[in-house]
mmCIF file of C-alpha atoms in Angstrom:
data_model
loop_
_atom_site.group_PDB
_atom_site.id
_atom_site.type_symbol
_atom_site.label_atom_id
_atom_site.label_comp_id
_atom_site.label_asym_id
_atom_site.label_seq_id
_atom_site.Cartn_x
_atom_site.Cartn_y
_atom_site.Cartn_z
ATOM 1 C CA MET A 43 -129.997 10.273 -150.712
ATOM 2 C CA ILE A 44 -130.732 13.760 -151.249
ATOM 3 C CA ALA A 45 -128.618 15.955 -153.137
ATOM 4 C CA ALA A 46 -128.690 19.817 -151.738
ATOM 5 C CA LEU A 47 -127.440 22.404 -154.132
ATOM 6 C CA TYR A 48 -126.451 25.813 -152.516
ATOM 7 C CA GLY A 49 -124.849 28.865 -153.244
ATOM 8 C CA SER A 50 -125.512 30.239 -156.647
ATOM 9 C CA THR A 51 -126.479 33.793 -157.463
ATOM 10 C CA ASP A 52 -127.562 35.792 -160.234
ATOM 11 C CA ALA A 53 -124.335 37.803 -160.212
ATOM 12 C CA SER A 54 -122.135 34.958 -161.014
ATOM 13 C CA ARG A 55 -124.357 32.615 -162.826
ATOM 14 C CA ALA A 56 -122.196 33.830 -166.378
ATOM 15 C CA ALA A 57 -119.451 31.330 -165.219
ATOM 16 C CA ASP A 58 -119.292 27.351 -164.352
ATOM 17 C CA PRO A 59 -119.509 26.993 -160.776
ATOM 18 C CA ILE A 60 -116.976 25.654 -158.371
ATOM 19 C CA LYS A 61 -118.530 22.530 -156.822
ATOM 20 C CA VAL A 62 -117.486 21.471 -153.441
ATOM 21 C CA GLY A 63 -118.860 18.032 -152.861
ATOM 22 C CA PHE A 64 -118.946 15.841 -149.611
ATOM 23 C CA ALA A 65 -121.646 13.319 -147.600
ATOM 24 C CA MET A 66 -123.020 13.828 -144.498
ATOM 25 C CA GLN A 67 -125.010 12.806 -141.814
ATOM 26 C CA LEU A 68 -128.342 14.451 -142.128
ATOM 27 C CA THR A 69 -130.404 11.603 -141.247
ATOM 28 C CA GLY A 70 -129.712 8.730 -138.382
ATOM 29 C CA PRO A 71 -128.158 8.808 -135.293
ATOM 30 C CA LEU A 72 -125.436 11.453 -135.893
ATOM 31 C CA ALA A 73 -127.775 14.060 -137.804
ATOM 32 C CA GLY A 74 -127.508 16.811 -135.550
ATOM 33 C CA ASN A 75 -123.556 16.978 -136.072
ATOM 34 C CA GLY A 76 -124.220 16.417 -140.059
ATOM 35 C CA LYS A 77 -127.020 19.261 -140.197
ATOM 36 C CA ALA A 78 -124.469 21.926 -137.884
ATOM 37 C CA ALA A 79 -121.677 21.451 -140.372
ATOM 38 C CA LEU A 80 -123.921 21.696 -143.436
ATOM 39 C CA LEU A 81 -124.873 25.092 -142.106
ATOM 40 C CA GLY A 82 -121.637 26.159 -141.415
ATOM 41 C CA ALA A 83 -120.937 25.188 -145.094
ATOM 42 C CA GLN A 84 -123.544 27.254 -146.244
ATOM 43 C CA ILE A 85 -122.687 30.198 -144.265
ATOM 44 C CA TRP A 86 -119.276 30.376 -145.711
ATOM 45 C CA ALA A 87 -120.824 29.681 -149.317
ATOM 46 C CA ASP A 88 -123.038 32.724 -149.148
ATOM 47 C CA GLU A 89 -120.220 34.876 -148.348
ATOM 48 C CA VAL A 90 -118.056 33.861 -150.717
ATOM 49 C CA ASN A 91 -121.122 34.229 -153.649
ATOM 50 C CA LYS A 92 -122.192 37.057 -152.572
ATOM 51 C CA ALA A 93 -118.516 38.450 -152.817
ATOM 52 C CA GLY A 94 -118.254 37.603 -156.325
ATOM 53 C CA GLY A 95 -117.494 33.775 -155.909
ATOM 54 C CA LEU A 96 -114.180 32.372 -156.284
ATOM 55 C CA ILE A 97 -111.908 33.901 -159.542
ATOM 56 C CA GLY A 98 -115.062 34.647 -160.525
ATOM 57 C CA ARG A 99 -116.783 31.989 -160.333
ATOM 58 C CA PRO A 100 -119.501 30.964 -158.112
ATOM 59 C CA VAL A 101 -119.978 28.197 -155.116
ATOM 60 C CA GLU A 102 -121.842 25.434 -154.932
ATOM 61 C CA LEU A 103 -122.284 22.848 -152.068
ATOM 62 C CA VAL A 104 -123.475 19.227 -153.821
ATOM 63 C CA VAL A 105 -123.963 17.281 -150.501
ATOM 64 C CA TYR A 106 -125.847 13.822 -150.176
ATOM 65 C CA ASP A 107 -127.007 12.332 -147.009
ATOM 66 C CA ASP A 108 -124.971 9.520 -145.960
ATOM 67 C CA GLN A 109 -127.418 8.015 -143.395
ATOM 68 C CA SER A 110 -125.017 8.103 -140.584
ATOM 69 C CA ASN A 111 -123.900 4.876 -142.406
ATOM 70 C CA PRO A 112 -120.459 4.404 -143.462
ATOM 71 C CA GLY A 113 -121.496 1.714 -145.946
ATOM 72 C CA LEU A 114 -122.890 4.287 -148.222
ATOM 73 C CA VAL A 115 -119.819 6.447 -148.472
ATOM 74 C CA PRO A 116 -118.001 4.688 -151.014
ATOM 75 C CA GLY A 117 -120.715 5.054 -153.657
ATOM 76 C CA ILE A 118 -121.177 8.510 -152.651
ATOM 77 C CA TYR A 119 -117.967 9.909 -153.439
ATOM 78 C CA SER A 120 -117.713 7.776 -156.454
ATOM 79 C CA LYS A 121 -120.728 9.262 -157.779
ATOM 80 C CA LEU A 122 -119.270 13.252 -156.630
ATOM 81 C CA LEU A 123 -116.265 12.392 -158.728
ATOM 82 C CA ASP A 124 -117.620 10.426 -161.459
ATOM 83 C CA VAL A 125 -121.372 11.801 -162.493
ATOM 84 C CA ASP A 126 -121.331 15.194 -160.303
ATOM 85 C CA LYS A 127 -117.710 16.204 -161.613
ATOM 86 C CA VAL A 128 -116.946 18.217 -158.148
ATOM 87 C CA ASP A 129 -114.119 20.072 -158.024
ATOM 88 C CA LEU A 130 -113.046 20.468 -154.447
ATOM 89 C CA LEU A 131 -113.749 17.799 -151.733
ATOM 90 C CA LEU A 132 -114.537 17.418 -148.198
ATOM 91 C CA SER A 133 -114.829 14.221 -145.630
ATOM 92 C CA ASN A 134 -117.043 13.743 -142.702
ATOM 93 C CA ASN A 135 -116.157 12.180 -139.343
ATOM 94 C CA THR A 136 -113.822 9.478 -138.726
ATOM 95 C CA ASN A 137 -115.834 6.599 -139.616
ATOM 96 C CA GLN A 138 -117.624 8.042 -142.737
ATOM 97 C CA THR A 139 -113.656 9.321 -144.094
ATOM 98 C CA ALA A 140 -111.713 6.072 -143.789
ATOM 99 C CA PRO A 141 -114.474 4.291 -146.439
ATOM 100 C CA ALA A 142 -114.009 7.170 -148.533
ATOM 101 C CA MET A 143 -110.504 6.985 -148.881
ATOM 102 C CA PRO A 144 -109.608 4.437 -151.281
ATOM 103 C CA THR A 145 -111.851 6.102 -153.823
ATOM 104 C CA ILE A 146 -110.612 9.510 -153.568
ATOM 105 C CA ILE A 147 -106.583 7.965 -154.056
ATOM 106 C CA GLN A 148 -107.747 6.283 -156.909
ATOM 107 C CA HIS A 149 -108.911 9.576 -158.642
ATOM 108 C CA LYS A 150 -106.043 11.592 -157.052
ATOM 109 C CA ARG A 151 -107.931 14.135 -155.693
ATOM 110 C CA LEU A 152 -107.282 16.516 -152.776
ATOM 111 C CA ILE A 153 -109.889 15.855 -149.794
ATOM 112 C CA MET A 154 -110.258 18.259 -146.470
ATOM 113 C CA GLY A 155 -111.279 16.227 -143.706
ATOM 114 C CA MET A 156 -113.487 17.740 -141.316
ATOM 115 C CA PHE A 157 -113.294 15.644 -138.027
ATOM 116 C CA ALA A 158 -111.633 12.427 -138.628
ATOM 117 C CA LEU A 159 -109.170 11.026 -136.319
ATOM 118 C CA ALA A 160 -105.468 9.683 -137.266
ATOM 119 C CA ILE A 161 -106.952 8.735 -140.651
ATOM 120 C CA ASN A 162 -103.868 9.213 -142.403
ATOM 121 C CA GLU A 163 -101.652 7.462 -140.469
ATOM 122 C CA GLN A 164 -103.290 4.597 -142.640
ATOM 123 C CA PHE A 165 -102.951 6.175 -145.707
ATOM 124 C CA LYS A 166 -100.001 8.401 -145.836
ATOM 125 C CA TYR A 167 -101.636 10.228 -148.697
ATOM 126 C CA PRO A 168 -100.297 13.318 -149.685
ATOM 127 C CA GLY A 169 -103.417 14.924 -150.772
ATOM 128 C CA TYR A 170 -105.038 14.384 -147.500
ATOM 129 C CA PHE A 171 -105.688 17.505 -144.956
ATOM 130 C CA GLN A 172 -107.516 17.513 -141.771
ATOM 131 C CA ILE A 173 -109.139 20.601 -140.153
ATOM 132 C CA GLN A 174 -109.345 19.330 -137.001
ATOM 133 C CA PRO A 175 -106.442 20.521 -134.480
ATOM 134 C CA TYR A 176 -105.235 16.675 -133.766
ATOM 135 C CA GLY A 177 -101.683 17.636 -134.756
ATOM 136 C CA PRO A 178 -99.283 14.948 -136.427
ATOM 137 C CA ASN A 179 -100.016 12.317 -133.460
ATOM 138 C CA GLY A 180 -103.789 12.712 -133.103
ATOM 139 C CA LYS A 181 -103.884 9.733 -130.833
ATOM 140 C CA ASP A 182 -101.747 11.538 -128.289
ATOM 141 C CA SER A 183 -103.480 14.711 -128.134
ATOM 142 C CA LEU A 184 -107.109 13.757 -127.870
ATOM 143 C CA THR A 185 -105.887 11.702 -124.738
ATOM 144 C CA ARG A 186 -102.385 13.310 -123.413
ATOM 145 C CA GLY A 187 -104.939 16.284 -121.399
ATOM 146 C CA PHE A 188 -107.082 13.831 -119.867
ATOM 147 C CA PHE A 189 -103.837 11.776 -118.726
ATOM 148 C CA GLU A 190 -101.512 14.411 -117.919
ATOM 149 C CA ASN A 191 -103.768 16.242 -115.359
ATOM 150 C CA ALA A 192 -104.544 12.787 -113.900
ATOM 151 C CA ILE A 193 -101.224 11.964 -112.921
ATOM 152 C CA ALA A 194 -100.331 15.265 -111.756
ATOM 153 C CA MET A 195 -102.866 14.500 -108.541
ATOM 154 C CA ASN A 196 -101.667 14.021 -105.101
ATOM 155 C CA PRO A 197 -101.772 10.712 -104.457
ATOM 156 C CA LYS A 198 -100.818 10.013 -107.997
ATOM 157 C CA PRO A 199 -103.454 7.249 -109.628
ATOM 158 C CA THR A 200 -101.814 4.079 -110.577
ATOM 159 C CA THR A 201 -104.699 2.031 -112.340
ATOM 160 C CA VAL A 202 -106.712 3.003 -115.341
ATOM 161 C CA ALA A 203 -110.004 1.449 -116.971
ATOM 162 C CA LEU A 204 -110.427 1.932 -120.679
ATOM 163 C CA VAL A 205 -113.978 1.440 -122.040
ATOM 164 C CA GLY A 206 -115.468 2.682 -125.721
ATOM 165 C CA ALA A 207 -117.412 1.555 -128.779
ATOM 166 C CA ASP A 208 -116.085 -0.943 -131.173
ATOM 167 C CA ALA A 209 -115.580 1.707 -133.888
ATOM 168 C CA GLU A 210 -112.911 3.613 -135.919
ATOM 169 C CA PHE A 211 -112.877 6.802 -133.838
ATOM 170 C CA SER A 212 -113.402 4.815 -130.404
ATOM 171 C CA LYS A 213 -110.677 2.534 -131.131
ATOM 172 C CA ASN A 214 -107.860 4.906 -132.484
ATOM 173 C CA ALA A 215 -108.854 7.027 -128.995
ATOM 174 C CA LEU A 216 -108.162 3.983 -126.715
ATOM 175 C CA ASP A 217 -105.104 3.217 -128.820
ATOM 176 C CA GLY A 218 -104.323 6.478 -127.467
ATOM 177 C CA ALA A 219 -104.961 5.896 -123.821
ATOM 178 C CA ARG A 220 -103.512 2.697 -123.987
ATOM 179 C CA ALA A 221 -99.791 4.520 -125.122
ATOM 180 C CA GLN A 222 -100.664 7.311 -122.223
ATOM 181 C CA ALA A 223 -101.016 4.586 -119.733
ATOM 182 C CA LYS A 224 -97.912 2.822 -120.566
ATOM 183 C CA ARG A 225 -95.617 5.731 -120.969
ATOM 184 C CA LEU A 226 -96.908 7.221 -117.333
ATOM 185 C CA GLY A 227 -96.592 3.339 -115.617
ATOM 186 C CA LEU A 228 -100.537 2.980 -114.939
ATOM 187 C CA ASN A 229 -102.068 -0.541 -114.815
ATOM 188 C CA ILE A 230 -104.813 -0.781 -116.911
ATOM 189 C CA VAL A 231 -107.429 -3.014 -114.792
ATOM 190 C CA TYR A 232 -110.127 -3.005 -117.348
ATOM 191 C CA ASP A 233 -110.138 -2.804 -121.248
ATOM 192 C CA LYS A 234 -112.892 -3.486 -123.406
ATOM 193 C CA VAL A 235 -114.854 -1.939 -126.279
ATOM 194 C CA TYR A 236 -118.773 -2.605 -126.580
ATOM 195 C CA PRO A 237 -120.643 -3.018 -129.837
ATOM 196 C CA PRO A 238 -122.110 -0.045 -131.484
ATOM 197 C CA THR A 239 -125.838 -0.792 -130.738
ATOM 198 C CA THR A 240 -125.367 -1.082 -127.021
ATOM 199 C CA VAL A 241 -128.208 0.909 -125.132
ATOM 200 C CA ASN A 242 -127.570 -0.956 -121.731
ATOM 201 C CA PHE A 243 -124.359 0.154 -120.113
ATOM 202 C CA THR A 244 -125.093 -1.240 -116.515
ATOM 203 C CA PRO A 245 -123.535 -4.490 -117.389
ATOM 204 C CA VAL A 246 -119.990 -3.040 -118.903
ATOM 205 C CA LEU A 247 -119.933 -0.215 -115.986
ATOM 206 C CA LYS A 248 -120.279 -2.239 -113.239
ATOM 207 C CA ALA A 249 -117.984 -5.193 -114.717
ATOM 208 C CA MET A 250 -115.297 -1.974 -114.876
ATOM 209 C CA GLN A 251 -116.543 -0.793 -111.005
ATOM 210 C CA ALA A 252 -115.219 -3.812 -109.840
ATOM 211 C CA THR A 253 -111.976 -3.289 -110.671
ATOM 212 C CA SER A 254 -111.803 -0.293 -108.386
ATOM 213 C CA PRO A 255 -110.084 1.981 -111.191
ATOM 214 C CA ASP A 256 -108.449 5.184 -109.740
ATOM 215 C CA LEU A 257 -109.181 6.531 -113.563
ATOM 216 C CA VAL A 258 -111.876 5.792 -115.933
ATOM 217 C CA PHE A 259 -111.324 6.705 -119.572
ATOM 218 C CA VAL A 260 -114.085 6.497 -122.027
ATOM 219 C CA ALA A 261 -114.003 6.579 -125.748
ATOM 220 C CA SER A 262 -117.641 6.808 -127.010
ATOM 221 C CA TYR A 263 -120.359 8.541 -129.655
ATOM 222 C CA PRO A 264 -123.337 10.866 -128.626
ATOM 223 C CA SER A 265 -125.703 8.268 -127.626
ATOM 224 C CA ASP A 266 -123.134 6.310 -125.882
ATOM 225 C CA THR A 267 -121.995 9.342 -123.947
ATOM 226 C CA VAL A 268 -125.264 9.926 -122.391
ATOM 227 C CA GLY A 269 -125.909 6.481 -121.403
ATOM 228 C CA ILE A 270 -122.887 5.923 -119.891
ATOM 229 C CA ILE A 271 -122.933 9.360 -117.835
ATOM 230 C CA ARG A 272 -126.238 8.624 -116.678
ATOM 231 C CA THR A 273 -125.254 5.079 -115.790
ATOM 232 C CA ALA A 274 -121.917 6.398 -114.116
ATOM 233 C CA HIS A 275 -124.720 8.227 -111.473
ATOM 234 C CA GLU A 276 -126.912 5.315 -111.249
ATOM 235 C CA ILE A 277 -124.300 3.078 -109.574
ATOM 236 C CA ASN A 278 -122.347 5.733 -107.871
ATOM 237 C CA LEU A 279 -119.467 5.279 -109.843
ATOM 238 C CA GLU A 280 -116.223 6.954 -107.641
ATOM 239 C CA PRO A 281 -113.267 6.804 -109.588
ATOM 240 C CA LYS A 282 -110.869 9.914 -109.228
ATOM 241 C CA VAL A 283 -111.205 11.284 -112.659
ATOM 242 C CA PHE A 284 -113.945 10.460 -114.777
ATOM 243 C CA GLY A 285 -114.616 11.396 -118.660
ATOM 244 C CA GLY A 286 -112.415 10.605 -121.691
ATOM 245 C CA ALA A 287 -112.534 10.926 -125.301
ATOM 246 C CA MET A 288 -116.163 11.415 -124.942
ATOM 247 C CA VAL A 289 -118.072 12.588 -128.473
ATOM 248 C CA GLY A 290 -121.584 14.485 -127.835
ATOM 249 C CA THR A 291 -120.278 16.070 -124.587
ATOM 250 C CA GLN A 292 -119.370 19.220 -127.349
ATOM 251 C CA TYR A 293 -123.079 19.353 -128.665
ATOM 252 C CA ALA A 294 -125.650 21.829 -127.328
ATOM 253 C CA ALA A 295 -128.630 19.409 -127.266
ATOM 254 C CA ILE A 296 -126.619 16.832 -125.454
ATOM 255 C CA LYS A 297 -125.077 19.584 -122.943
ATOM 256 C CA GLN A 298 -128.570 20.352 -122.299
ATOM 257 C CA GLN A 299 -129.982 17.253 -121.862
ATOM 258 C CA LEU A 300 -127.697 16.294 -119.517
ATOM 259 C CA GLY A 301 -127.367 19.673 -117.450
ATOM 260 C CA GLU A 302 -125.655 19.035 -114.156
ATOM 261 C CA ALA A 303 -125.096 15.225 -114.521
ATOM 262 C CA LEU A 304 -122.041 16.901 -116.560
ATOM 263 C CA ASN A 305 -120.263 18.380 -113.370
ATOM 264 C CA GLY A 306 -117.082 16.834 -112.816
ATOM 265 C CA VAL A 307 -116.719 15.219 -116.263
ATOM 266 C CA LEU A 308 -113.484 15.558 -118.201
ATOM 267 C CA SER A 309 -113.998 15.612 -122.035
ATOM 268 C CA PHE A 310 -112.424 17.566 -124.848
ATOM 269 C CA GLU A 311 -113.480 20.649 -127.212
ATOM 270 C CA GLN A 312 -111.973 22.396 -129.921
ATOM 271 C CA TYR A 313 -113.359 25.477 -129.473
ATOM 272 C CA ILE A 314 -115.126 27.313 -126.253
ATOM 273 C CA PRO A 315 -115.898 30.853 -124.899
ATOM 274 C CA GLU A 316 -113.021 30.477 -122.128
ATOM 275 C CA PRO A 317 -111.237 33.840 -121.525
ATOM 276 C CA THR A 318 -107.894 32.273 -122.468
ATOM 277 C CA VAL A 319 -109.431 31.189 -126.021
ATOM 278 C CA LYS A 320 -109.788 34.354 -128.276
ATOM 279 C CA PHE A 321 -109.441 33.959 -132.652
ATOM 280 C CA PRO A 322 -110.479 37.034 -134.648
ATOM 281 C CA GLY A 323 -113.215 36.330 -136.454
ATOM 282 C CA ILE A 324 -114.975 33.843 -134.677
ATOM 283 C CA GLU A 325 -117.113 35.612 -132.562
ATOM 284 C CA ASP A 326 -118.504 36.983 -135.866
ATOM 285 C CA MET A 327 -119.026 33.822 -137.453
ATOM 286 C CA LEU A 328 -120.621 32.120 -134.825
ATOM 287 C CA LYS A 329 -123.322 34.825 -134.421
ATOM 288 C CA LYS A 330 -124.122 34.311 -138.156
ATOM 289 C CA TYR A 331 -124.668 30.627 -137.297
ATOM 290 C CA GLN A 332 -126.663 30.896 -134.089
ATOM 291 C CA ALA A 333 -129.087 33.340 -135.950
ATOM 292 C CA LYS A 334 -129.963 30.632 -138.104
ATOM 293 C CA ALA A 335 -129.292 27.438 -135.997
ATOM 294 C CA ALA A 336 -132.538 27.716 -134.300
ATOM 295 C CA GLU A 337 -135.161 28.261 -136.766
ATOM 296 C CA GLN A 338 -132.841 24.973 -138.643
ATOM 297 C CA GLY A 339 -133.230 23.272 -135.556
ATOM 298 C CA VAL A 340 -130.007 22.536 -135.427
ATOM 299 C CA ASP A 341 -126.753 22.858 -132.440
ATOM 300 C CA VAL A 342 -127.746 26.203 -131.196
ATOM 301 C CA LEU A 343 -124.255 26.983 -129.881
ATOM 302 C CA GLY A 344 -121.909 25.667 -132.762
ATOM 303 C CA TYR A 345 -118.729 25.427 -131.443
ATOM 304 C CA TYR A 346 -117.637 21.736 -132.089
ATOM 305 C CA VAL A 347 -118.136 21.456 -135.979
ATOM 306 C CA PRO A 348 -119.705 24.825 -137.626
ATOM 307 C CA ALA A 349 -116.628 27.016 -137.053
ATOM 308 C CA PHE A 350 -114.218 24.175 -138.370
ATOM 309 C CA VAL A 351 -116.359 23.552 -141.454
ATOM 310 C CA TYR A 352 -116.172 27.118 -142.054
ATOM 311 C CA SER A 353 -112.363 27.256 -141.851
ATOM 312 C CA ALA A 354 -111.517 24.108 -143.779
ATOM 313 C CA LEU A 355 -113.755 25.756 -146.673
ATOM 314 C CA GLN A 356 -111.648 29.262 -145.765
ATOM 315 C CA VAL A 357 -108.453 27.031 -146.455
ATOM 316 C CA LEU A 358 -109.894 25.692 -149.962
ATOM 317 C CA GLY A 359 -111.242 29.329 -150.593
ATOM 318 C CA GLU A 360 -107.677 30.651 -150.550
ATOM 319 C CA ALA A 361 -106.015 28.071 -152.342
ATOM 320 C CA VAL A 362 -108.387 28.377 -155.227
ATOM 321 C CA THR A 363 -107.962 32.009 -155.336
ATOM 322 C CA LYS A 364 -104.104 31.884 -154.734
ATOM 323 C CA THR A 365 -103.432 28.902 -157.603
ATOM 324 C CA GLY A 366 -105.888 30.676 -159.677
ATOM 325 C CA GLY A 367 -107.759 27.488 -160.170
ATOM 326 C CA VAL A 368 -108.954 23.840 -159.298
ATOM 327 C CA ASP A 369 -105.502 22.195 -160.197
ATOM 328 C CA GLN A 370 -105.671 19.261 -157.230
ATOM 329 C CA GLN A 371 -101.813 19.003 -157.366
ATOM 330 C CA LYS A 372 -101.393 22.965 -157.504
ATOM 331 C CA LEU A 373 -103.735 23.174 -154.352
ATOM 332 C CA ILE A 374 -102.063 20.467 -152.714
ATOM 333 C CA SER A 375 -98.771 22.111 -152.859
ATOM 334 C CA TYR A 376 -100.370 25.487 -152.087
ATOM 335 C CA ILE A 377 -101.801 23.964 -148.744
ATOM 336 C CA HIS A 378 -98.419 22.050 -147.880
ATOM 337 C CA GLY A 379 -96.377 25.179 -148.114
ATOM 338 C CA ASN A 380 -98.817 27.908 -146.590
ATOM 339 C CA LYS A 381 -99.847 29.147 -143.315
ATOM 340 C CA PHE A 382 -103.809 30.178 -143.090
ATOM 341 C CA THR A 383 -105.731 32.544 -140.995
ATOM 342 C CA THR A 384 -109.261 31.290 -140.352
ATOM 343 C CA VAL A 385 -111.849 31.773 -137.689
ATOM 344 C CA VAL A 386 -110.381 29.116 -135.513
ATOM 345 C CA GLY A 387 -106.738 30.522 -135.726
ATOM 346 C CA ASP A 388 -103.737 30.326 -137.685
ATOM 347 C CA ILE A 389 -102.984 27.150 -139.409
ATOM 348 C CA ALA A 390 -99.926 24.902 -140.845
ATOM 349 C CA PHE A 391 -100.149 21.394 -142.507
ATOM 350 C CA GLY A 392 -97.571 19.218 -141.961
ATOM 351 C CA PRO A 393 -96.584 16.074 -144.342
ATOM 352 C CA ASP A 394 -99.540 14.016 -142.949
ATOM 353 C CA GLY A 395 -101.782 17.021 -143.701
ATOM 354 C CA GLU A 396 -102.524 17.432 -140.031
ATOM 355 C CA TRP A 397 -102.011 20.624 -137.819
ATOM 356 C CA VAL A 398 -98.291 21.316 -137.278
ATOM 357 C CA GLU A 399 -99.191 22.124 -133.838
ATOM 358 C CA PRO A 400 -101.907 20.334 -132.191
ATOM 359 C CA ARG A 401 -104.586 22.303 -130.123
ATOM 360 C CA MET A 402 -106.869 19.921 -128.470
ATOM 361 C CA PHE A 403 -108.792 21.261 -125.340
ATOM 362 C CA ALA A 404 -108.981 19.048 -122.406
ATOM 363 C CA VAL A 405 -112.351 20.435 -120.458
ATOM 364 C CA GLN A 406 -113.927 19.705 -116.890
ATOM 365 C CA PHE A 407 -117.539 20.383 -116.564
ATOM 366 C CA ARG A 408 -118.202 22.826 -113.451
ATOM 367 C CA ASN A 409 -121.175 24.671 -112.323
ATOM 368 C CA ILE A 410 -123.910 23.661 -114.326
ATOM 369 C CA LYS A 411 -127.110 24.651 -113.008
ATOM 370 C CA GLY A 412 -130.285 22.993 -114.636
ATOM 371 C CA ASN A 413 -130.838 22.381 -118.165
ATOM 372 C CA ASP A 414 -130.621 26.145 -119.658
ATOM 373 C CA VAL A 415 -128.195 25.778 -122.562
ATOM 374 C CA GLN A 416 -127.530 29.529 -122.568
ATOM 375 C CA GLN A 417 -125.139 28.978 -119.496
ATOM 376 C CA PHE A 418 -123.054 27.304 -121.707
ATOM 377 C CA THR A 419 -122.253 30.475 -123.738
ATOM 378 C CA GLN A 420 -120.518 31.938 -120.276
ATOM 379 C CA PRO A 421 -117.259 31.051 -119.032
ATOM 380 C CA GLY A 422 -116.537 28.822 -116.108
ATOM 381 C CA LYS A 423 -118.908 26.043 -117.416
ATOM 382 C CA GLU A 424 -116.242 24.081 -119.580
ATOM 383 C CA VAL A 425 -113.010 25.172 -117.560
ATOM 384 C CA ILE A 426 -110.026 24.033 -120.148
ATOM 385 C CA ILE A 427 -107.130 22.301 -117.871
ATOM 386 C CA TYR A 428 -104.696 21.311 -120.911
ATOM 387 C CA PRO A 429 -102.847 22.815 -122.724
ATOM 388 C CA PRO A 430 -101.192 24.736 -120.617
ATOM 389 C CA LYS A 431 -101.288 27.890 -122.893
ATOM 390 C CA TYR A 432 -104.761 28.105 -122.902
ATOM 391 C CA LYS A 433 -105.460 26.569 -119.333
ATOM 392 C CA SER A 434 -108.291 28.588 -117.413
ATOM 393 C CA GLY A 435 -108.327 26.331 -114.206
ATOM 394 C CA ASP A 436 -106.923 23.381 -112.258
ATOM 395 C CA LEU A 437 -108.719 19.747 -112.245
ATOM 396 C CA VAL A 438 -110.763 19.327 -109.565
ATOM 397 C CA TYR A 439 -110.574 15.601 -108.233
ATOM 398 C CA PRO A 440 -111.688 13.123 -107.164
ATOM 399 C CA PHE A 441 -114.962 12.511 -109.177
ATOM 400 C CA VAL A 442 -117.254 12.669 -106.148
ATOM 401 C CA ASN A 443 -115.756 15.837 -105.102
ATOM 402 C CA ALA A 444 -115.576 17.490 -108.681
ATOM 403 C CA GLN A 445 -119.447 16.860 -108.544
ATOM 404 C CA LYS A 446 -120.356 18.479 -105.376
ATOM 405 C CA ASN A 447 -117.625 21.596 -105.533
ATOM 406 C CA ALA A 448 -119.038 22.484 -109.234
ATOM 407 C CA GLN A 449 -122.250 22.393 -107.796
ATOM 408 C CA ASN A 450 -121.702 24.584 -104.775
#
């Protein structure tokens, strides 16, 4: 494990720093995501320290590499709290946040989750907050856009296949998909999970293909997402709609890697540069991020994670400033009781620590040409089909036509 300390300045060394601690995937299969998140945090810390710190104290980030291994997480958070004596805590994704929660609850500490799905449904801990826009029912908001658009097709679909990794995030997403299917009266003709170590998806998808589903909903992690999309093309999978909760389609490297293979795929996003999405400050923040991203070898777009990590720290920073310190209960009460203006929009947190109003985008990839990553900075490449407030286009179906139409 490697500790990385950032953010002290000559002007603010006289005061003890406010330490922000977290585990992050700096190596392993999710390292691309973790390094991008860390850069977003560094940008916030640099800005705050140049402005004099928080309540006159410098900010210091204390970061340990969890190696993309949830088993290391409890020990890291014990060290952050008992040895490093950090003042504020961030947590990581779903798989990494869940094992950290018992330690955090035992210490009665505030925790700001960065991209975890439905964690507090299990713990119901008042000191937990979540910066991703899942809302009070994350399983529903992550899956509703996919199904709301699919059920509006003519003729309406009647069957759905569900497939995902045997891991916390995917299982939560599949729970949401099952609830949507039940709500809409869809017959689930295939419902399987695969081991996280799977690399050959042909047997899985061929077994699913044999059921002839109208809809195919996939809950996957980055490497799985790439393998499943490529395999879908190789076996000529032809449902009416193909996609789901596919982590990885948000990353610049995977967008570039898959290129035109993404056309027609439905997935989710939290921010993309569509004309219907305008949040004050996000473009300036992303310009700072993108200027540093290439030289550091991290996600060159930064839409998925960095802006939300930056926003999480904006929330914590305001709470510290307004309460005048790092008293955990005062911070928790302040965050529960106030609305925050961030670069990803205005946020108010409900009793469960989730956004009061969900804002998950369901998107369909369109008009992808070749593998130039810069094309994804243009509108019309990821068309928002849900929610209606941010909609920038309609669903194109069936999947085979969506691929062809997108390429014309």
